[in-house]
Amino acid sequence: MSNNLKIALNCAREPNRGIAYESDLTKYDALIREPWLADMVSRIQSGEVELKDELPVRCSHYYRFRDNHRRQADMDAEAFLFQTCIDIDEKDKVEGAIQRAYLLNNEEGGQWHDMLLHMEYSARKKLHIDIRMPLGMTIEETQQAYCQALGVPYDNSCISPERFILITDASQEIYRSEHWYEVLPEEELKARREAFLQRGLTIDGRQTNEPKPQPVVQQAELFPELKPVELDPRCLKAFDLCMDEAGLTERALQIEGVRHNSLVSIFSVGACRLMSQEQMMAVIRTRMPEYAAEKDCQQLVADFYQNYTEMNRPMTKRLREIHAEAFNEPNDEDNEQQQEEPTATPKMHTFNLKLLPSGLREPVMTAPDNMRMNVLSAIMPVAAAYADQVEVEYADNKRQHLGLMAMIIGRQAGGKSSCREAVETWMKPISDESREARQQEEVIKEKNKMRKANERAEELPKVPVRKVPITISCSTLLRRFKNAAGHTLLSFGEELDTLFKTNGAGSWSAKYDVYRLSFDRGEWGQDYNSDQAESGEVNVAYNWTIFGTYGAFNRCFNRENVENGLAGRILMSEMPDTRFCSIPKYTPMTEQQKQVVWDAAKRLQEMTGFVDTPRLRKAIMKWLEEKRLLAMKNMDEAMDELRKRSAVIAFRCAIVFHLLSGCEKESKACVDFMLMMADYVLHNQQHLLSQMMEAQQAKSQTALGRVSNSSTFDRLPQTFTLDDVKFAKGANYEDSTYRSIISRWKKEHLIEEIPISELGSDKRPHWRKLSA
């Protein structure tokens, strides 16, 4: 561990909390891996709250106290770390705060970009977030501004400089930056201390014993007096757009006690980048006339323009959009998009996978970068199987459950096994339950083997075995459905070819029906006269993940069966092409990460009833309409068909995201995730299925043409136009259908197009029949 990582802590069990020793981080890392600490935290989270008094402690702000006495009088100002710890004490805000913290940390150009240092669950499963303090901001100002940006209540009990945090074990750690508890480089320390001194504070940001300089005088020293300017309406509009982006209303700007933080939130969006300081004051005088006259407001504006506004730094995408909208200037990205418009190339939605909720994030982020979407796709059906008692409403106003199937397709030795550990980790709770149930069945089977010839065989117990082999027979599958008590069955197959080979016994074609029906919990059954085979009807709830090669995929789906309804219901994920590439490096999941996954599975399993997600419905409707228009523009019938179920798959994945996030309402990250998944699923389905579908459609149209289009041809005059074909065929078809008929007649040498030079005043395309 580097020598520039310093911490003040007391590692003892039942420590004297008035004592804190300077140490490097190795002692802390050794402590959090102590079995006794993990046991103590587990007992506290199970209800033994009184054990909190026995936990060791670490200090938030300083790595050294004189004589190791943890009190304000003995704080060493030169040991100030310029970091602070936010305490989230409301359990229902924890998961949302984690997502928002990642979002703020990754927002390029934002105030909190790269400021996240550490996240951990507290002893009572709440949350600690350590962040770097912005230049010139005190502990109190940092806590207020970050809590505002995070959307959590500000707690003034967290700002005492000598504050300590109860230490929890390693399994509670969510995120750690390499800069956590870093003693900053000398140049940065000098700049930060100077910023405090210029404000009349000590080098660690505390009030001096001398009278505090008046803010206005301080401002006059640092900045020349601002001359009033006439308000530019465009700047007012830019300010209002930043206010909307920050999630605020004009009313929040008028509430005393909130005005300061509201303005900080608007500035954090980037409002100061869009206008001069003079214009900003003119805007504030319009929107916040009373506050604009106060010294606090003037100082806040001056500080932001001096310390936090870099005009030469690139703007975020959203800030560029606000600038373009407010100042009526075209966005460069919009121009590029307009130039590319004729090709009608779809713009893919993106999503930062670091923003995935706990449970999904851990297995995905341990995979190599180019395989993370494959891992995510592989675990989604498993995660959805745990939430099988949840019901949702889709954009068509119909209720659904979370049926999902995934195929991970790649070349031989293409890295498909990178998904195996993630899938098996997620499946473990169901696998363990199923193993116990099978053991009960085995006991009865052994008893029946040992029975005498005149003794009646004992019936097998009707216990739920939810994890079933992918090659399970239809009869056994029906019995498992009957005993599942309304829960979803789950399978994992490492080789698609193994499944396809069961077609020799006829079960693959039968399972086509099962898989297709399981997507919407349809009814399936079979009836036999023999008592040896299972009979009956059930509602099918069955999720699975299968790995396979392109060869196996093409044997399972070809142009003869691609339109049977199953292919479009599958979340397809293509592995990256690793030909001639060096071997990828895999990171095994730690026991701590696996426990997070199992905790997530437990949370999903405990969720029941209807979950309303209007924001997801609205977003997926918009996505569907965009793809409909794009498909129509490109005359892409395969895309038009595939977009519908791609949207359903993405919507159900987003429900899992939403349930795990812990947010009451769908977050922006959840919506962005859904749109990314919709684009991803559609892209893979088109790549794997479009040619097969087009070939099948062409074959079907040719067969139909032999029956019906001959009479259409006969009804046409010797020379005809497209309108004539419409009249002869009937007006209930798309233009593409009529053009396809004409194209086919040309290929069969039944007609030819008349050159334009031979046409009279009517320059529309004309064709004439050829003699046989």
Short mmCIF file of N, CA and C in Angstrom, two decimals, residues 545-684:
data_model
loop_
_atom_site.label_atom_id
_atom_site.label_comp_id
_atom_site.label_asym_id
_atom_site.label_seq_id
_atom_site.Cartn_x
_atom_site.Cartn_y
_atom_site.Cartn_z
N THR A 545 -31.39 -19.66 -19.88
CA THR A 545 -30.23 -19.08 -20.57
C THR A 545 -29.45 -20.21 -21.21
N ILE A 546 -29.11 -20.05 -22.48
CA ILE A 546 -28.38 -21.09 -23.21
C ILE A 546 -27.22 -20.45 -23.96
N PHE A 547 -26.06 -21.13 -23.96
CA PHE A 547 -24.92 -20.72 -24.76
C PHE A 547 -24.90 -21.58 -26.03
N GLY A 548 -24.40 -21.02 -27.12
CA GLY A 548 -24.32 -21.81 -28.35
C GLY A 548 -23.44 -21.19 -29.41
N THR A 549 -23.06 -22.00 -30.37
CA THR A 549 -22.27 -21.53 -31.51
C THR A 549 -23.21 -21.10 -32.63
N TYR A 550 -22.64 -20.42 -33.63
CA TYR A 550 -23.46 -20.00 -34.78
C TYR A 550 -24.02 -21.21 -35.52
N GLY A 551 -23.22 -22.27 -35.59
CA GLY A 551 -23.70 -23.47 -36.28
C GLY A 551 -24.92 -24.06 -35.60
N ALA A 552 -24.86 -24.19 -34.28
CA ALA A 552 -26.01 -24.73 -33.53
C ALA A 552 -27.21 -23.80 -33.65
N PHE A 553 -26.95 -22.50 -33.62
CA PHE A 553 -28.05 -21.53 -33.75
C PHE A 553 -28.75 -21.69 -35.11
N ASN A 554 -27.97 -21.84 -36.16
CA ASN A 554 -28.56 -21.97 -37.49
C ASN A 554 -29.29 -23.29 -37.67
N ARG A 555 -28.90 -24.32 -36.91
CA ARG A 555 -29.65 -25.57 -36.98
C ARG A 555 -30.99 -25.46 -36.24
N CYS A 556 -31.00 -24.67 -35.18
CA CYS A 556 -32.25 -24.50 -34.42
C CYS A 556 -33.20 -23.54 -35.11
N PHE A 557 -32.65 -22.50 -35.73
CA PHE A 557 -33.47 -21.50 -36.41
C PHE A 557 -33.01 -21.39 -37.85
N ASN A 558 -33.92 -21.64 -38.75
CA ASN A 558 -33.62 -21.48 -40.16
C ASN A 558 -34.83 -20.86 -40.84
N ARG A 559 -34.75 -20.66 -42.12
CA ARG A 559 -35.82 -19.92 -42.80
C ARG A 559 -37.14 -20.68 -42.81
N GLU A 560 -37.07 -21.99 -42.49
CA GLU A 560 -38.31 -22.77 -42.47
C GLU A 560 -39.10 -22.56 -41.18
N ASN A 561 -38.37 -22.24 -40.07
CA ASN A 561 -39.10 -22.13 -38.80
C ASN A 561 -38.88 -20.80 -38.09
N VAL A 562 -38.17 -19.86 -38.73
CA VAL A 562 -37.83 -18.61 -38.05
C VAL A 562 -39.07 -17.78 -37.72
N GLU A 563 -40.16 -18.03 -38.42
CA GLU A 563 -41.38 -17.25 -38.18
C GLU A 563 -42.35 -17.96 -37.23
N ASN A 564 -41.86 -18.96 -36.49
CA ASN A 564 -42.78 -19.69 -35.62
C ASN A 564 -43.07 -18.96 -34.31
N GLY A 565 -42.47 -17.79 -34.10
CA GLY A 565 -42.80 -16.98 -32.93
C GLY A 565 -41.83 -17.08 -31.78
N LEU A 566 -40.90 -18.06 -31.81
CA LEU A 566 -39.97 -18.20 -30.70
C LEU A 566 -38.78 -17.26 -30.82
N ALA A 567 -38.20 -17.16 -32.01
CA ALA A 567 -36.95 -16.42 -32.18
C ALA A 567 -37.06 -14.98 -31.68
N GLY A 568 -38.16 -14.31 -32.02
CA GLY A 568 -38.32 -12.92 -31.61
C GLY A 568 -38.53 -12.73 -30.13
N ARG A 569 -38.82 -13.81 -29.41
CA ARG A 569 -39.05 -13.73 -27.96
C ARG A 569 -37.77 -13.95 -27.15
N ILE A 570 -36.65 -14.15 -27.82
CA ILE A 570 -35.40 -14.47 -27.14
C ILE A 570 -34.48 -13.26 -27.10
N LEU A 571 -33.89 -13.02 -25.93
CA LEU A 571 -32.86 -11.99 -25.77
C LEU A 571 -31.57 -12.57 -26.33
N MET A 572 -31.20 -12.15 -27.53
CA MET A 572 -30.02 -12.69 -28.20
C MET A 572 -28.83 -11.77 -27.97
N SER A 573 -27.70 -12.38 -27.66
CA SER A 573 -26.49 -11.61 -27.37
C SER A 573 -25.32 -12.27 -28.08
N GLU A 574 -24.67 -11.52 -28.96
CA GLU A 574 -23.52 -12.04 -29.69
C GLU A 574 -22.22 -11.73 -28.97
N MET A 575 -21.39 -12.74 -28.80
CA MET A 575 -20.07 -12.55 -28.21
C MET A 575 -19.21 -11.73 -29.17
N PRO A 576 -18.25 -10.95 -28.64
CA PRO A 576 -17.33 -10.22 -29.53
C PRO A 576 -16.47 -11.19 -30.34
N ASP A 577 -16.06 -10.75 -31.51
CA ASP A 577 -15.20 -11.57 -32.37
C ASP A 577 -13.78 -11.54 -31.80
N THR A 578 -13.33 -12.67 -31.28
CA THR A 578 -12.01 -12.72 -30.64
C THR A 578 -10.97 -13.44 -31.49
N ARG A 579 -11.25 -13.59 -32.78
CA ARG A 579 -10.27 -14.24 -33.64
C ARG A 579 -8.96 -13.45 -33.67
N PHE A 580 -7.86 -14.15 -33.51
CA PHE A 580 -6.51 -13.57 -33.55
C PHE A 580 -6.27 -12.58 -32.40
N CYS A 581 -7.10 -12.63 -31.38
CA CYS A 581 -6.91 -11.74 -30.22
C CYS A 581 -6.17 -12.48 -29.11
N SER A 582 -5.48 -11.72 -28.27
CA SER A 582 -4.83 -12.33 -27.11
C SER A 582 -5.90 -12.78 -26.13
N ILE A 583 -5.55 -13.71 -25.27
CA ILE A 583 -6.52 -14.31 -24.35
C ILE A 583 -6.99 -13.25 -23.35
N PRO A 584 -8.32 -13.13 -23.13
CA PRO A 584 -8.81 -12.12 -22.19
C PRO A 584 -8.52 -12.50 -20.75
N LYS A 585 -8.48 -11.50 -19.87
CA LYS A 585 -8.23 -11.72 -18.45
C LYS A 585 -9.56 -11.68 -17.69
N TYR A 586 -9.85 -12.72 -16.93
CA TYR A 586 -11.09 -12.80 -16.16
C TYR A 586 -10.80 -12.54 -14.69
N THR A 587 -11.73 -11.85 -14.03
CA THR A 587 -11.61 -11.58 -12.60
C THR A 587 -12.68 -12.37 -11.87
N PRO A 588 -12.32 -13.36 -11.08
CA PRO A 588 -13.33 -14.13 -10.35
C PRO A 588 -14.09 -13.23 -9.37
N MET A 589 -15.34 -13.56 -9.14
CA MET A 589 -16.12 -12.80 -8.16
C MET A 589 -15.66 -13.15 -6.75
N THR A 590 -15.58 -12.15 -5.89
CA THR A 590 -15.22 -12.39 -4.49
C THR A 590 -16.44 -12.91 -3.73
N GLU A 591 -16.20 -13.47 -2.56
CA GLU A 591 -17.33 -13.93 -1.73
C GLU A 591 -18.24 -12.78 -1.37
N GLN A 592 -17.65 -11.60 -1.18
CA GLN A 592 -18.45 -10.41 -0.86
C GLN A 592 -19.37 -10.08 -2.02
N GLN A 593 -18.86 -10.12 -3.25
CA GLN A 593 -19.69 -9.82 -4.41
C GLN A 593 -20.78 -10.87 -4.61
N LYS A 594 -20.44 -12.13 -4.37
CA LYS A 594 -21.45 -13.18 -4.49
C LYS A 594 -22.57 -12.98 -3.47
N GLN A 595 -22.20 -12.56 -2.26
CA GLN A 595 -23.22 -12.34 -1.23
C GLN A 595 -24.16 -11.21 -1.63
N VAL A 596 -23.61 -10.18 -2.28
CA VAL A 596 -24.46 -9.08 -2.77
C VAL A 596 -25.47 -9.61 -3.78
N VAL A 597 -25.03 -10.52 -4.66
CA VAL A 597 -25.94 -11.12 -5.64
C VAL A 597 -27.03 -11.93 -4.94
N TRP A 598 -26.65 -12.72 -3.95
CA TRP A 598 -27.64 -13.55 -3.26
C TRP A 598 -28.62 -12.69 -2.46
N ASP A 599 -28.14 -11.58 -1.92
CA ASP A 599 -29.04 -10.66 -1.23
C ASP A 599 -30.04 -10.05 -2.22
N ALA A 600 -29.55 -9.74 -3.42
CA ALA A 600 -30.43 -9.18 -4.45
C ALA A 600 -31.49 -10.20 -4.86
N ALA A 601 -31.08 -11.46 -5.03
CA ALA A 601 -32.03 -12.52 -5.37
C ALA A 601 -33.10 -12.65 -4.29
N LYS A 602 -32.69 -12.56 -3.04
CA LYS A 602 -33.65 -12.65 -1.93
C LYS A 602 -34.65 -11.51 -1.98
N ARG A 603 -34.15 -10.29 -2.28
CA ARG A 603 -35.05 -9.13 -2.36
C ARG A 603 -36.08 -9.32 -3.46
N LEU A 604 -35.63 -9.82 -4.60
CA LEU A 604 -36.57 -10.04 -5.71
C LEU A 604 -37.59 -11.10 -5.36
N GLN A 605 -37.15 -12.14 -4.67
CA GLN A 605 -38.05 -13.25 -4.31
C GLN A 605 -39.13 -12.79 -3.33
N GLU A 606 -38.82 -11.78 -2.54
CA GLU A 606 -39.78 -11.30 -1.54
C GLU A 606 -40.79 -10.31 -2.11
N MET A 607 -40.58 -9.88 -3.35
CA MET A 607 -41.47 -8.89 -3.95
C MET A 607 -42.67 -9.56 -4.59
N THR A 608 -43.86 -9.03 -4.32
CA THR A 608 -45.10 -9.60 -4.86
C THR A 608 -46.03 -8.47 -5.29
N GLY A 609 -47.00 -8.84 -6.10
CA GLY A 609 -48.07 -7.91 -6.45
C GLY A 609 -47.75 -7.05 -7.66
N PHE A 610 -48.60 -6.06 -7.86
CA PHE A 610 -48.51 -5.19 -9.05
C PHE A 610 -47.52 -4.06 -8.82
N VAL A 611 -46.66 -3.84 -9.82
CA VAL A 611 -45.70 -2.74 -9.78
C VAL A 611 -46.00 -1.83 -10.97
N ASP A 612 -46.33 -0.58 -10.68
CA ASP A 612 -46.72 0.36 -11.73
C ASP A 612 -45.51 1.17 -12.17
N THR A 613 -45.26 1.20 -13.48
CA THR A 613 -44.09 1.91 -14.02
C THR A 613 -44.49 2.78 -15.21
N PRO A 614 -45.22 3.86 -14.97
CA PRO A 614 -45.71 4.69 -16.08
C PRO A 614 -44.60 5.33 -16.89
N ARG A 615 -43.50 5.66 -16.23
CA ARG A 615 -42.41 6.32 -16.96
C ARG A 615 -41.77 5.36 -17.97
N LEU A 616 -41.65 4.09 -17.58
CA LEU A 616 -41.10 3.09 -18.51
C LEU A 616 -42.05 2.88 -19.67
N ARG A 617 -43.35 2.84 -19.38
CA ARG A 617 -44.33 2.63 -20.46
C ARG A 617 -44.26 3.77 -21.48
N LYS A 618 -44.18 4.98 -20.99
CA LYS A 618 -44.13 6.14 -21.89
C LYS A 618 -42.88 6.11 -22.75
N ALA A 619 -41.75 5.78 -22.14
CA ALA A 619 -40.48 5.76 -22.88
C ALA A 619 -40.45 4.66 -23.93
N ILE A 620 -40.98 3.49 -23.60
CA ILE A 620 -40.93 2.39 -24.57
C ILE A 620 -41.92 2.62 -25.71
N MET A 621 -43.02 3.31 -25.44
CA MET A 621 -43.95 3.67 -26.52
C MET A 621 -43.27 4.60 -27.51
N LYS A 622 -42.53 5.57 -26.98
CA LYS A 622 -41.81 6.50 -27.86
C LYS A 622 -40.76 5.76 -28.67
N TRP A 623 -40.04 4.83 -28.04
CA TRP A 623 -39.03 4.04 -28.75
C TRP A 623 -39.68 3.22 -29.87
N LEU A 624 -40.78 2.59 -29.57
CA LEU A 624 -41.48 1.77 -30.57
C LEU A 624 -41.90 2.60 -31.77
N GLU A 625 -42.39 3.81 -31.51
CA GLU A 625 -42.83 4.67 -32.61
C GLU A 625 -41.63 5.11 -33.46
N GLU A 626 -40.52 5.42 -32.80
CA GLU A 626 -39.32 5.80 -33.55
C GLU A 626 -38.86 4.67 -34.46
N LYS A 627 -38.88 3.44 -33.94
CA LYS A 627 -38.45 2.30 -34.75
C LYS A 627 -39.47 1.98 -35.84
N ARG A 628 -40.74 2.22 -35.57
CA ARG A 628 -41.76 1.99 -36.61
C ARG A 628 -41.51 2.91 -37.80
N LEU A 629 -41.26 4.18 -37.50
CA LEU A 629 -41.02 5.15 -38.57
C LEU A 629 -39.74 4.82 -39.33
N LEU A 630 -38.71 4.40 -38.58
CA LEU A 630 -37.45 4.04 -39.23
C LEU A 630 -37.63 2.82 -40.12
N ALA A 631 -38.35 1.81 -39.64
CA ALA A 631 -38.59 0.60 -40.43
C ALA A 631 -39.39 0.94 -41.69
N MET A 632 -40.37 1.80 -41.52
CA MET A 632 -41.21 2.18 -42.67
C MET A 632 -40.38 2.96 -43.69
N LYS A 633 -39.49 3.85 -43.18
CA LYS A 633 -38.65 4.64 -44.08
C LYS A 633 -37.73 3.75 -44.89
N ASN A 634 -37.20 2.70 -44.25
CA ASN A 634 -36.27 1.79 -44.92
C ASN A 634 -36.97 0.59 -45.57
N MET A 635 -38.30 0.54 -45.45
CA MET A 635 -39.08 -0.61 -45.94
C MET A 635 -38.51 -1.91 -45.38
N ASP A 636 -38.21 -1.91 -44.10
CA ASP A 636 -37.58 -3.05 -43.43
C ASP A 636 -38.65 -3.81 -42.63
N GLU A 637 -39.23 -4.82 -43.26
CA GLU A 637 -40.31 -5.58 -42.61
C GLU A 637 -39.79 -6.41 -41.44
N ALA A 638 -38.57 -6.92 -41.55
CA ALA A 638 -38.01 -7.70 -40.44
C ALA A 638 -37.86 -6.84 -39.20
N MET A 639 -37.36 -5.63 -39.37
CA MET A 639 -37.20 -4.72 -38.24
C MET A 639 -38.56 -4.38 -37.62
N ASP A 640 -39.55 -4.17 -38.48
CA ASP A 640 -40.88 -3.82 -37.98
C ASP A 640 -41.45 -4.95 -37.12
N GLU A 641 -41.19 -6.19 -37.49
CA GLU A 641 -41.68 -7.32 -36.69
C GLU A 641 -40.87 -7.47 -35.40
N LEU A 642 -39.56 -7.38 -35.50
CA LEU A 642 -38.70 -7.66 -34.35
C LEU A 642 -38.76 -6.57 -33.29
N ARG A 643 -39.03 -5.32 -33.68
CA ARG A 643 -39.03 -4.22 -32.71
C ARG A 643 -40.05 -4.43 -31.59
N LYS A 644 -41.15 -5.11 -31.91
CA LYS A 644 -42.24 -5.21 -30.94
C LYS A 644 -41.85 -6.06 -29.73
N ARG A 645 -41.25 -7.21 -29.98
CA ARG A 645 -40.88 -8.06 -28.83
C ARG A 645 -39.54 -7.64 -28.24
N SER A 646 -38.69 -6.99 -29.02
CA SER A 646 -37.48 -6.41 -28.44
C SER A 646 -37.85 -5.41 -27.35
N ALA A 647 -38.91 -4.65 -27.61
CA ALA A 647 -39.37 -3.67 -26.63
C ALA A 647 -39.89 -4.35 -25.36
N VAL A 648 -40.62 -5.44 -25.52
CA VAL A 648 -41.13 -6.17 -24.36
C VAL A 648 -39.97 -6.73 -23.52
N ILE A 649 -38.99 -7.31 -24.20
CA ILE A 649 -37.83 -7.87 -23.49
C ILE A 649 -37.12 -6.78 -22.70
N ALA A 650 -36.86 -5.64 -23.34
CA ALA A 650 -36.17 -4.54 -22.68
C ALA A 650 -36.99 -4.00 -21.51
N PHE A 651 -38.30 -3.91 -21.69
CA PHE A 651 -39.19 -3.43 -20.62
C PHE A 651 -39.09 -4.34 -19.40
N ARG A 652 -39.09 -5.65 -19.62
CA ARG A 652 -39.02 -6.59 -18.49
C ARG A 652 -37.64 -6.54 -17.81
N CYS A 653 -36.58 -6.35 -18.60
CA CYS A 653 -35.26 -6.18 -18.00
C CYS A 653 -35.23 -4.93 -17.12
N ALA A 654 -35.88 -3.87 -17.61
CA ALA A 654 -35.91 -2.62 -16.85
C ALA A 654 -36.71 -2.76 -15.55
N ILE A 655 -37.71 -3.64 -15.55
CA ILE A 655 -38.46 -3.89 -14.32
C ILE A 655 -37.54 -4.51 -13.26
N VAL A 656 -36.70 -5.45 -13.68
CA VAL A 656 -35.72 -6.05 -12.76
C VAL A 656 -34.79 -4.96 -12.21
N PHE A 657 -34.30 -4.10 -13.11
CA PHE A 657 -33.45 -2.98 -12.70
C PHE A 657 -34.16 -2.13 -11.66
N HIS A 658 -35.41 -1.78 -11.95
CA HIS A 658 -36.19 -0.91 -11.05
C HIS A 658 -36.40 -1.57 -9.69
N LEU A 659 -36.73 -2.84 -9.67
CA LEU A 659 -36.96 -3.53 -8.40
C LEU A 659 -35.69 -3.57 -7.55
N LEU A 660 -34.56 -3.78 -8.20
CA LEU A 660 -33.29 -3.86 -7.46
C LEU A 660 -32.77 -2.49 -7.04
N SER A 661 -33.18 -1.44 -7.75
CA SER A 661 -32.67 -0.11 -7.42
C SER A 661 -33.20 0.40 -6.10
N GLY A 662 -34.37 -0.10 -5.68
CA GLY A 662 -34.96 0.35 -4.42
C GLY A 662 -35.66 1.69 -4.53
N CYS A 663 -35.71 2.28 -5.73
CA CYS A 663 -36.37 3.58 -5.91
C CYS A 663 -37.88 3.40 -5.95
N GLU A 664 -38.58 4.39 -5.39
CA GLU A 664 -40.04 4.33 -5.40
C GLU A 664 -40.58 4.49 -6.81
N LYS A 665 -39.97 5.41 -7.59
CA LYS A 665 -40.37 5.64 -8.97
C LYS A 665 -39.19 5.31 -9.88
N GLU A 666 -39.49 5.09 -11.16
CA GLU A 666 -38.45 4.74 -12.11
C GLU A 666 -37.44 5.89 -12.24
N SER A 667 -36.18 5.60 -12.07
CA SER A 667 -35.14 6.62 -12.18
C SER A 667 -34.80 6.86 -13.64
N LYS A 668 -34.11 7.97 -13.90
CA LYS A 668 -33.63 8.26 -15.25
C LYS A 668 -32.68 7.16 -15.71
N ALA A 669 -31.84 6.68 -14.78
CA ALA A 669 -30.91 5.59 -15.14
C ALA A 669 -31.66 4.35 -15.58
N CYS A 670 -32.79 4.07 -14.94
CA CYS A 670 -33.60 2.90 -15.29
C CYS A 670 -34.17 3.05 -16.70
N VAL A 671 -34.66 4.24 -17.02
CA VAL A 671 -35.21 4.50 -18.36
C VAL A 671 -34.10 4.38 -19.40
N ASP A 672 -32.94 4.97 -19.11
CA ASP A 672 -31.81 4.90 -20.05
C ASP A 672 -31.38 3.45 -20.26
N PHE A 673 -31.39 2.66 -19.19
CA PHE A 673 -31.04 1.25 -19.29
C PHE A 673 -32.02 0.52 -20.21
N MET A 674 -33.31 0.78 -20.06
CA MET A 674 -34.31 0.11 -20.89
C MET A 674 -34.11 0.44 -22.37
N LEU A 675 -33.87 1.71 -22.69
CA LEU A 675 -33.69 2.10 -24.09
C LEU A 675 -32.43 1.49 -24.67
N MET A 676 -31.37 1.41 -23.87
CA MET A 676 -30.15 0.76 -24.32
C MET A 676 -30.41 -0.72 -24.61
N MET A 677 -31.13 -1.39 -23.69
CA MET A 677 -31.42 -2.82 -23.88
C MET A 677 -32.29 -3.03 -25.11
N ALA A 678 -33.27 -2.14 -25.33
CA ALA A 678 -34.14 -2.28 -26.49
C ALA A 678 -33.33 -2.21 -27.78
N ASP A 679 -32.43 -1.23 -27.87
CA ASP A 679 -31.57 -1.12 -29.05
C ASP A 679 -30.66 -2.34 -29.19
N TYR A 680 -30.13 -2.80 -28.07
CA TYR A 680 -29.19 -3.93 -28.09
C TYR A 680 -29.88 -5.21 -28.56
N VAL A 681 -31.07 -5.48 -28.00
CA VAL A 681 -31.79 -6.71 -28.38
C VAL A 681 -32.19 -6.65 -29.85
N LEU A 682 -32.73 -5.51 -30.27
CA LEU A 682 -33.15 -5.38 -31.67
C LEU A 682 -31.97 -5.54 -32.62
N HIS A 683 -30.85 -4.91 -32.28
CA HIS A 683 -29.66 -5.00 -33.13
C HIS A 683 -29.21 -6.45 -33.30
N ASN A 684 -29.15 -7.20 -32.21
CA ASN A 684 -28.71 -8.60 -32.29
C ASN A 684 -29.72 -9.47 -33.03
#
